[in-house]
Amino acid sequence: MGGRMSGLIGISAEDLAACNKLLAGGSKSFRAASFLLPRRIAAPAAALYAFCRVADDAIDMSDNPASSLNQLQQRLDGAYAGRPWDHVADRAFAAVVAQYGVPRALPAALLEGFAWDAEGRFYEDIGALESYAARVAATVGAMMTLLMGVRSPEAIARACDLGLAMQLTNIARDVGEDAKAGRVYLPQSWLAEEGLSAEALIANPAFSPALGRVVARLLGAAEAHYRRAWPGIALLPWDCRPGIGAARLVYAEIGREVERQGLDSVSRRAVVSGRRKAWLLARAAGALAAQQDGADEAPSAATRFLVEAVRAAPAPEGPPIGAGYGERLVWALELMDRADRETRFAARA
């Protein structure tokens, strides 16, 4: 492959630039996150998100999600065999998964979640909904953790909890928008307990105290995962903790804003003010001194398969290419610490 190299094995600077261009039009959340994480993670993260964006579009715009999913699985096969399809996103993605030891089960589960979305699935209970959230959100958290050079079971489990929490928060915030688009993610059993149904909500997206009680339950479930996720931040590299801490605090604040507006996420969309975000970003600096107490809790039921996939996957033999002496020294020390934590986690499991 011609062209200058980007710092990732097997990907040219031109392909990486093309990946960034793919994201520029519609990935505001990724662009915002890129300012919160160290620059060394920007290139692999862009490659990862570009492939996810292409995959999501391929399924979402398809008349046959099952067929599109099958084709994307073939593209995954090519990437993991070192023979990616002739597309910039595939080439970049193949380089990232090889260099960072990303197990195939993670992106495969993400693709499955995209297909569930395209099918317009309803979810009977919170367990089913968390299975969906595990695929579309926890997978991304797990993969990003691997890009940070961390793959201990505890860290992956806590990253997955954060993904679950964020996705449940999104659903609670977007009840009205989703219903107008013909989608309802709220657990069907919870709606039924309040005398509501997905079909009625789609036909007439309107707020009611009963619907507010369902939203409150969902925010409670999200908050439980935020609490489980917090101690995992201490397992990340020092330069990654403030960014992830900020993401956790800002997303949790979205839930608080939904509560402040009376749990009505139909008539309006909860937005965290710029001033509030600035205060939360300053508070995120406290993540540098985050405590690990509780980090070794067993994985959530919905994400256990992701944690086990990482545990079973062979790890890269060294730190990411391009790390300087100081980073390599820190990596070696953290490796010994992670080995000790993995031993304790295995004993608990």
CSV table of C-alpha atoms in Angstrom, one decimal:
chain,number,residue,atom,x,y,z
A,1,MET,CA,0.0,0.0,0.0
A,2,GLY,CA,1.4,3.3,-1.0
A,3,GLY,CA,1.5,6.6,0.8
A,4,ARG,CA,2.9,7.8,4.1
A,5,MET,CA,2.1,5.7,7.2
A,6,SER,CA,-0.2,7.0,9.9
A,7,GLY,CA,1.4,5.4,12.9
A,8,LEU,CA,-1.0,2.4,12.6
A,9,ILE,CA,0.5,-0.7,11.0
A,10,GLY,CA,-1.0,-1.3,7.6
A,11,ILE,CA,-2.8,2.0,7.2
A,12,SER,CA,-1.7,4.9,5.2
A,13,ALA,CA,-2.1,8.6,6.2
A,14,GLU,CA,-4.3,9.0,3.1
A,15,ASP,CA,-6.7,6.2,4.3
A,16,LEU,CA,-6.8,7.7,7.8
A,17,ALA,CA,-7.6,11.2,6.4
A,18,ALA,CA,-10.4,9.5,4.4
A,19,CYS,CA,-11.8,8.0,7.6
A,20,ASN,CA,-11.8,11.4,9.3
A,21,LYS,CA,-13.7,12.8,6.3
A,22,LEU,CA,-16.3,10.0,6.6
A,23,LEU,CA,-16.9,11.1,10.2
A,24,ALA,CA,-16.9,14.9,9.6
A,25,GLY,CA,-20.4,15.1,8.3
A,26,GLY,CA,-22.4,13.3,11.0
A,27,SER,CA,-20.4,12.2,14.0
A,28,LYS,CA,-20.5,15.2,16.3
A,29,SER,CA,-20.3,13.0,19.4
A,30,PHE,CA,-17.1,11.4,18.1
A,31,ARG,CA,-15.6,14.8,17.3
A,32,ALA,CA,-16.4,16.0,20.8
A,33,ALA,CA,-15.0,12.9,22.4
A,34,SER,CA,-11.8,13.3,20.4
A,35,PHE,CA,-11.0,16.5,22.2
A,36,LEU,CA,-11.3,14.7,25.6
A,37,LEU,CA,-9.0,11.8,24.9
A,38,PRO,CA,-5.2,11.9,24.2
A,39,ARG,CA,-4.1,12.5,20.7
A,40,ARG,CA,-2.4,9.0,20.5
A,41,ILE,CA,-5.9,7.5,20.5
A,42,ALA,CA,-7.3,9.7,17.9
A,43,ALA,CA,-6.1,7.8,14.9
A,44,PRO,CA,-7.2,4.3,15.9
A,45,ALA,CA,-10.5,5.7,17.2
A,46,ALA,CA,-11.2,7.4,13.9
A,47,ALA,CA,-10.5,4.2,12.0
A,48,LEU,CA,-12.8,2.3,14.4
A,49,TYR,CA,-15.7,4.7,14.2
A,50,ALA,CA,-15.4,5.1,10.4
A,51,PHE,CA,-16.1,1.4,10.0
A,52,CYS,CA,-18.9,1.5,12.5
A,53,ARG,CA,-20.4,4.5,10.6
A,54,VAL,CA,-20.2,2.7,7.3
A,55,ALA,CA,-21.7,-0.5,8.8
A,56,ASP,CA,-24.6,1.4,10.4
A,57,ASP,CA,-25.4,3.2,7.2
A,58,ALA,CA,-25.3,0.0,5.2
A,59,ILE,CA,-27.9,-1.7,7.5
A,60,ASP,CA,-30.0,1.4,8.2
A,61,MET,CA,-30.5,2.2,4.5
A,62,SER,CA,-31.1,-1.4,3.4
A,63,ASP,CA,-34.4,-2.9,2.4
A,64,ASN,CA,-33.1,-6.2,3.7
A,65,PRO,CA,-31.2,-5.8,7.0
A,66,ALA,CA,-30.5,-9.5,7.3
A,67,SER,CA,-28.9,-9.6,3.9
A,68,SER,CA,-26.9,-6.5,4.7
A,69,LEU,CA,-25.8,-8.0,8.0
A,70,ASN,CA,-24.6,-11.1,6.2
A,71,GLN,CA,-22.5,-9.0,3.8
A,72,LEU,CA,-21.0,-7.0,6.7
A,73,GLN,CA,-20.1,-10.2,8.5
A,74,GLN,CA,-18.2,-11.1,5.3
A,75,ARG,CA,-16.4,-7.8,5.5
A,76,LEU,CA,-15.5,-8.6,9.1
A,77,ASP,CA,-14.1,-11.9,8.0
A,78,GLY,CA,-11.9,-10.2,5.5
A,79,ALA,CA,-10.7,-7.6,8.0
A,80,TYR,CA,-9.7,-10.3,10.5
A,81,ALA,CA,-8.1,-12.5,7.9
A,82,GLY,CA,-5.9,-9.6,6.8
A,83,ARG,CA,-7.7,-9.3,3.5
A,84,PRO,CA,-10.0,-6.3,4.0
A,85,TRP,CA,-12.4,-5.2,1.3
A,86,ASP,CA,-11.1,-2.4,-0.9
A,87,HIS,CA,-12.6,0.4,1.1
A,88,VAL,CA,-10.7,2.9,3.2
A,89,ALA,CA,-12.8,2.1,6.3
A,90,ASP,CA,-12.2,-1.6,5.9
A,91,ARG,CA,-8.5,-1.2,5.5
A,92,ALA,CA,-8.2,1.1,8.5
A,93,PHE,CA,-10.4,-1.1,10.6
A,94,ALA,CA,-8.3,-4.2,9.8
A,95,ALA,CA,-5.2,-2.4,10.9
A,96,VAL,CA,-6.7,-1.4,14.2
A,97,VAL,CA,-8.1,-4.8,15.2
A,98,ALA,CA,-4.8,-6.4,14.4
A,99,GLN,CA,-2.7,-3.9,16.3
A,100,TYR,CA,-4.9,-3.6,19.4
A,101,GLY,CA,-6.1,-7.2,19.6
A,102,VAL,CA,-9.8,-6.5,19.3
A,103,PRO,CA,-11.7,-9.8,19.3
A,104,ARG,CA,-14.1,-10.3,16.4
A,105,ALA,CA,-17.0,-10.9,18.8
A,106,LEU,CA,-17.1,-7.2,19.7
A,107,PRO,CA,-17.7,-5.6,16.2
A,108,ALA,CA,-19.9,-8.6,15.3
A,109,ALA,CA,-22.2,-7.9,18.2
A,110,LEU,CA,-22.3,-4.2,17.2
A,111,LEU,CA,-23.4,-5.1,13.7
A,112,GLU,CA,-26.1,-7.3,15.2
A,113,GLY,CA,-27.4,-4.4,17.3
A,114,PHE,CA,-27.6,-2.3,14.1
A,115,ALA,CA,-29.6,-5.0,12.5
A,116,TRP,CA,-32.0,-5.1,15.5
A,117,ASP,CA,-32.5,-1.4,15.1
A,118,ALA,CA,-33.3,-1.7,11.4
A,119,GLU,CA,-35.8,-4.4,12.2
A,120,GLY,CA,-37.7,-2.0,14.6
A,121,ARG,CA,-37.6,-4.5,17.4
A,122,PHE,CA,-39.5,-4.0,20.7
A,123,TYR,CA,-38.0,-5.1,24.0
A,124,GLU,CA,-40.1,-7.0,26.4
A,125,ASP,CA,-38.2,-6.2,29.6
A,126,ILE,CA,-35.2,-4.4,30.9
A,127,GLY,CA,-33.0,-7.5,30.4
A,128,ALA,CA,-33.9,-7.6,26.7
A,129,LEU,CA,-33.3,-3.8,26.4
A,130,GLU,CA,-29.9,-4.1,28.0
A,131,SER,CA,-29.0,-6.9,25.6
A,132,TYR,CA,-29.7,-4.4,22.8
A,133,ALA,CA,-27.7,-1.7,24.6
A,134,ALA,CA,-24.8,-4.1,25.1
A,135,ARG,CA,-24.6,-4.5,21.3
A,136,VAL,CA,-24.9,-0.9,20.2
A,137,ALA,CA,-23.1,0.8,23.1
A,138,ALA,CA,-21.2,-1.5,25.4
A,139,THR,CA,-19.3,-2.9,22.5
A,140,VAL,CA,-17.9,0.5,21.6
A,141,GLY,CA,-16.9,1.1,25.2
A,142,ALA,CA,-15.0,-2.2,25.3
A,143,MET,CA,-13.3,-1.5,22.0
A,144,MET,CA,-12.2,2.0,23.1
A,145,THR,CA,-10.8,0.6,26.3
A,146,LEU,CA,-8.7,-1.8,24.2
A,147,LEU,CA,-7.4,1.2,22.2
A,148,MET,CA,-6.3,2.7,25.4
A,149,GLY,CA,-4.1,-0.3,25.9
A,150,VAL,CA,-6.2,-1.8,28.8
A,151,ARG,CA,-7.8,-5.2,28.6
A,152,SER,CA,-8.3,-6.5,32.1
A,153,PRO,CA,-11.7,-8.1,32.7
A,154,GLU,CA,-12.6,-5.5,35.4
A,155,ALA,CA,-11.8,-2.5,33.1
A,156,ILE,CA,-13.8,-4.0,30.2
A,157,ALA,CA,-16.7,-4.9,32.5
A,158,ARG,CA,-16.8,-1.3,33.8
A,159,ALA,CA,-16.5,0.2,30.3
A,160,CYS,CA,-19.5,-2.0,29.3
A,161,ASP,CA,-21.5,-0.6,32.3
A,162,LEU,CA,-20.8,2.9,31.1
A,163,GLY,CA,-22.0,2.0,27.6
A,164,LEU,CA,-25.2,0.5,29.0
A,165,ALA,CA,-25.8,3.6,31.2
A,166,MET,CA,-25.3,6.0,28.3
A,167,GLN,CA,-27.6,4.1,26.0
A,168,LEU,CA,-30.3,3.8,28.6
A,169,THR,CA,-30.0,7.6,29.1
A,170,ASN,CA,-30.3,8.2,25.4
A,171,ILE,CA,-33.5,6.2,25.3
A,172,ALA,CA,-34.9,8.0,28.2
A,173,ARG,CA,-34.1,11.4,26.6
A,174,ASP,CA,-35.4,10.5,23.2
A,175,VAL,CA,-38.8,8.9,23.9
A,176,GLY,CA,-40.7,11.5,21.9
A,177,GLU,CA,-38.3,11.6,18.9
A,178,ASP,CA,-38.2,7.8,18.8
A,179,ALA,CA,-41.9,7.4,18.9
A,180,LYS,CA,-42.4,9.9,16.1
A,181,ALA,CA,-40.0,7.8,14.1
A,182,GLY,CA,-42.0,4.7,14.8
A,183,ARG,CA,-39.7,3.3,17.4
A,184,VAL,CA,-40.2,2.5,21.1
A,185,TYR,CA,-37.3,1.2,23.2
A,186,LEU,CA,-39.0,1.4,26.6
A,187,PRO,CA,-39.6,-2.1,28.1
A,188,GLN,CA,-43.0,-3.4,27.0
A,189,SER,CA,-43.7,-4.9,30.4
A,190,TRP,CA,-43.1,-1.6,32.1
A,191,LEU,CA,-45.4,0.2,29.7
A,192,ALA,CA,-48.1,-2.5,30.2
A,193,GLU,CA,-47.9,-2.1,34.0
A,194,GLU,CA,-48.8,1.6,33.5
A,195,GLY,CA,-51.6,0.8,31.0
A,196,LEU,CA,-49.6,1.9,28.1
A,197,SER,CA,-48.4,0.3,24.9
A,198,ALA,CA,-45.8,0.9,22.2
A,199,GLU,CA,-48.4,1.0,19.5
A,200,ALA,CA,-50.4,3.7,21.3
A,201,LEU,CA,-47.3,5.8,21.9
A,202,ILE,CA,-46.3,5.6,18.3
A,203,ALA,CA,-49.9,6.6,17.2
A,204,ASN,CA,-50.0,9.5,19.6
A,205,PRO,CA,-46.6,10.6,21.1
A,206,ALA,CA,-47.8,12.4,24.2
A,207,PHE,CA,-46.5,12.7,27.7
A,208,SER,CA,-48.5,11.4,30.7
A,209,PRO,CA,-47.6,10.8,34.3
A,210,ALA,CA,-47.7,7.1,33.6
A,211,LEU,CA,-45.1,7.5,30.9
A,212,GLY,CA,-43.1,9.6,33.2
A,213,ARG,CA,-43.0,6.8,35.7
A,214,VAL,CA,-41.6,4.4,33.0
A,215,VAL,CA,-38.9,7.0,32.1
A,216,ALA,CA,-38.0,7.3,35.8
A,217,ARG,CA,-37.5,3.6,36.1
A,218,LEU,CA,-35.2,3.6,33.1
A,219,LEU,CA,-33.2,6.5,34.5
A,220,GLY,CA,-32.9,4.5,37.7
A,221,ALA,CA,-31.5,1.5,35.8
A,222,ALA,CA,-29.0,3.8,34.0
A,223,GLU,CA,-27.9,5.3,37.3
A,224,ALA,CA,-27.1,1.9,38.7
A,225,HIS,CA,-24.8,1.3,35.7
A,226,TYR,CA,-23.2,4.7,36.1
A,227,ARG,CA,-22.4,3.8,39.7
A,228,ARG,CA,-20.8,0.5,38.6
A,229,ALA,CA,-18.8,2.2,35.9
A,230,TRP,CA,-17.2,4.9,38.0
A,231,PRO,CA,-14.5,2.9,39.8
A,232,GLY,CA,-13.4,1.5,36.4
A,233,ILE,CA,-12.1,4.9,35.4
A,234,ALA,CA,-9.2,4.4,37.8
A,235,LEU,CA,-8.1,1.3,35.8
A,236,LEU,CA,-7.5,3.5,32.7
A,237,PRO,CA,-4.3,5.3,31.8
A,238,TRP,CA,-3.9,8.6,33.5
A,239,ASP,CA,-4.3,10.7,30.4
A,240,CYS,CA,-7.6,9.0,29.5
A,241,ARG,CA,-9.3,9.3,32.9
A,242,PRO,CA,-10.5,13.0,32.7
A,243,GLY,CA,-12.1,12.4,29.2
A,244,ILE,CA,-14.0,9.3,30.2
A,245,GLY,CA,-14.9,10.8,33.6
A,246,ALA,CA,-16.3,13.9,31.7
A,247,ALA,CA,-18.3,11.7,29.4
A,248,ARG,CA,-19.8,9.8,32.4
A,249,LEU,CA,-20.7,13.0,34.2
A,250,VAL,CA,-22.2,14.8,31.3
A,251,TYR,CA,-24.3,11.9,30.2
A,252,ALA,CA,-25.5,11.3,33.7
A,253,GLU,CA,-26.5,15.0,33.9
A,254,ILE,CA,-28.7,14.4,30.8
A,255,GLY,CA,-30.8,12.1,33.0
A,256,ARG,CA,-30.9,14.7,35.8
A,257,GLU,CA,-32.1,17.2,33.2
A,258,VAL,CA,-34.9,14.9,32.2
A,259,GLU,CA,-35.9,14.7,35.8
A,260,ARG,CA,-35.9,18.5,36.2
A,261,GLN,CA,-38.3,18.8,33.3
A,262,GLY,CA,-40.8,16.5,35.0
A,263,LEU,CA,-39.7,13.3,33.2
A,264,ASP,CA,-41.3,14.7,30.0
A,265,SER,CA,-39.0,13.6,27.2
A,266,VAL,CA,-41.8,13.8,24.6
A,267,SER,CA,-42.7,17.5,24.6
A,268,ARG,CA,-39.1,18.6,24.6
A,269,ARG,CA,-35.5,17.2,24.5
A,270,ALA,CA,-33.3,17.5,27.6
A,271,VAL,CA,-30.2,19.6,27.0
A,272,VAL,CA,-27.3,20.2,29.4
A,273,SER,CA,-26.3,23.9,29.3
A,274,GLY,CA,-22.8,25.0,28.3
A,275,ARG,CA,-22.2,26.4,31.7
A,276,ARG,CA,-23.2,23.1,33.4
A,277,LYS,CA,-21.0,21.1,31.0
A,278,ALA,CA,-18.1,23.4,31.8
A,279,TRP,CA,-18.6,22.8,35.6
A,280,LEU,CA,-18.8,19.0,34.9
A,281,LEU,CA,-15.7,19.1,32.8
A,282,ALA,CA,-13.8,20.8,35.7
A,283,ARG,CA,-15.2,18.2,38.1
A,284,ALA,CA,-14.0,15.4,35.8
A,285,ALA,CA,-10.5,16.2,36.8
A,286,GLY,CA,-11.3,14.3,40.0
A,287,ALA,CA,-11.3,11.2,37.9
A,288,LEU,CA,-7.5,11.4,38.0
A,289,ALA,CA,-7.8,10.4,41.7
A,290,ALA,CA,-10.7,8.0,41.2
A,291,GLN,CA,-10.9,5.0,43.5
A,292,GLN,CA,-10.9,1.4,42.4
A,293,ASP,CA,-13.2,0.2,45.1
A,294,GLY,CA,-15.9,-1.8,43.4
A,295,ALA,CA,-14.0,-2.1,40.1
A,296,ASP,CA,-13.9,-5.9,40.4
A,297,GLU,CA,-17.6,-6.5,40.5
A,298,ALA,CA,-18.7,-9.2,38.2
A,299,PRO,CA,-19.9,-8.1,34.7
A,300,SER,CA,-23.5,-7.2,34.1
A,301,ALA,CA,-25.5,-10.1,32.7
A,302,ALA,CA,-26.0,-8.5,29.3
A,303,THR,CA,-22.3,-7.8,28.8
A,304,ARG,CA,-20.7,-10.9,30.2
A,305,PHE,CA,-20.2,-12.3,26.7
A,306,LEU,CA,-18.2,-9.2,25.7
A,307,VAL,CA,-15.9,-9.4,28.8
A,308,GLU,CA,-15.3,-13.1,28.1
A,309,ALA,CA,-14.5,-12.5,24.4
A,310,VAL,CA,-11.8,-10.1,25.4
A,311,ARG,CA,-10.5,-12.4,28.1
A,312,ALA,CA,-10.2,-15.2,25.6
A,313,ALA,CA,-8.6,-13.2,22.9
A,314,PRO,CA,-4.8,-13.1,22.6
A,315,ALA,CA,-3.3,-9.7,23.6
A,316,PRO,CA,-0.8,-7.8,21.5
A,317,GLU,CA,2.7,-8.6,22.5
A,318,GLY,CA,3.7,-5.0,23.3
A,319,PRO,CA,2.2,-1.6,23.8
A,320,PRO,CA,0.8,0.2,20.7
A,321,ILE,CA,3.3,1.1,18.1
A,322,GLY,CA,4.8,4.6,18.6
A,323,ALA,CA,4.8,4.7,22.3
A,324,GLY,CA,7.9,6.4,23.7
A,325,TYR,CA,10.1,5.2,26.5
A,326,GLY,CA,8.0,6.8,29.2
A,327,GLU,CA,4.8,5.2,27.9
A,328,ARG,CA,6.5,1.8,27.6
A,329,LEU,CA,7.7,2.0,31.2
A,330,VAL,CA,4.2,3.0,32.4
A,331,TRP,CA,2.8,0.2,30.2
A,332,ALA,CA,5.1,-2.4,31.8
A,333,LEU,CA,4.2,-1.3,35.4
A,334,GLU,CA,0.4,-1.2,34.6
A,335,LEU,CA,0.8,-4.7,33.0
A,336,MET,CA,2.0,-6.1,36.3
A,337,ASP,CA,-0.8,-4.4,38.1
A,338,ARG,CA,-3.5,-5.7,35.7
A,339,ALA,CA,-2.1,-9.2,36.0
A,340,ASP,CA,-2.7,-9.0,39.7
A,341,ARG,CA,-6.3,-7.6,39.3
A,342,GLU,CA,-7.1,-10.3,36.7
A,343,THR,CA,-6.1,-13.0,39.2
A,344,ARG,CA,-8.5,-11.5,41.8
A,345,PHE,CA,-11.3,-11.0,39.3
A,346,ALA,CA,-11.0,-14.7,38.2
A,347,ALA,CA,-11.3,-15.8,41.8
A,348,ARG,CA,-14.5,-13.8,42.2
A,349,ALA,CA,-16.0,-15.0,39.0
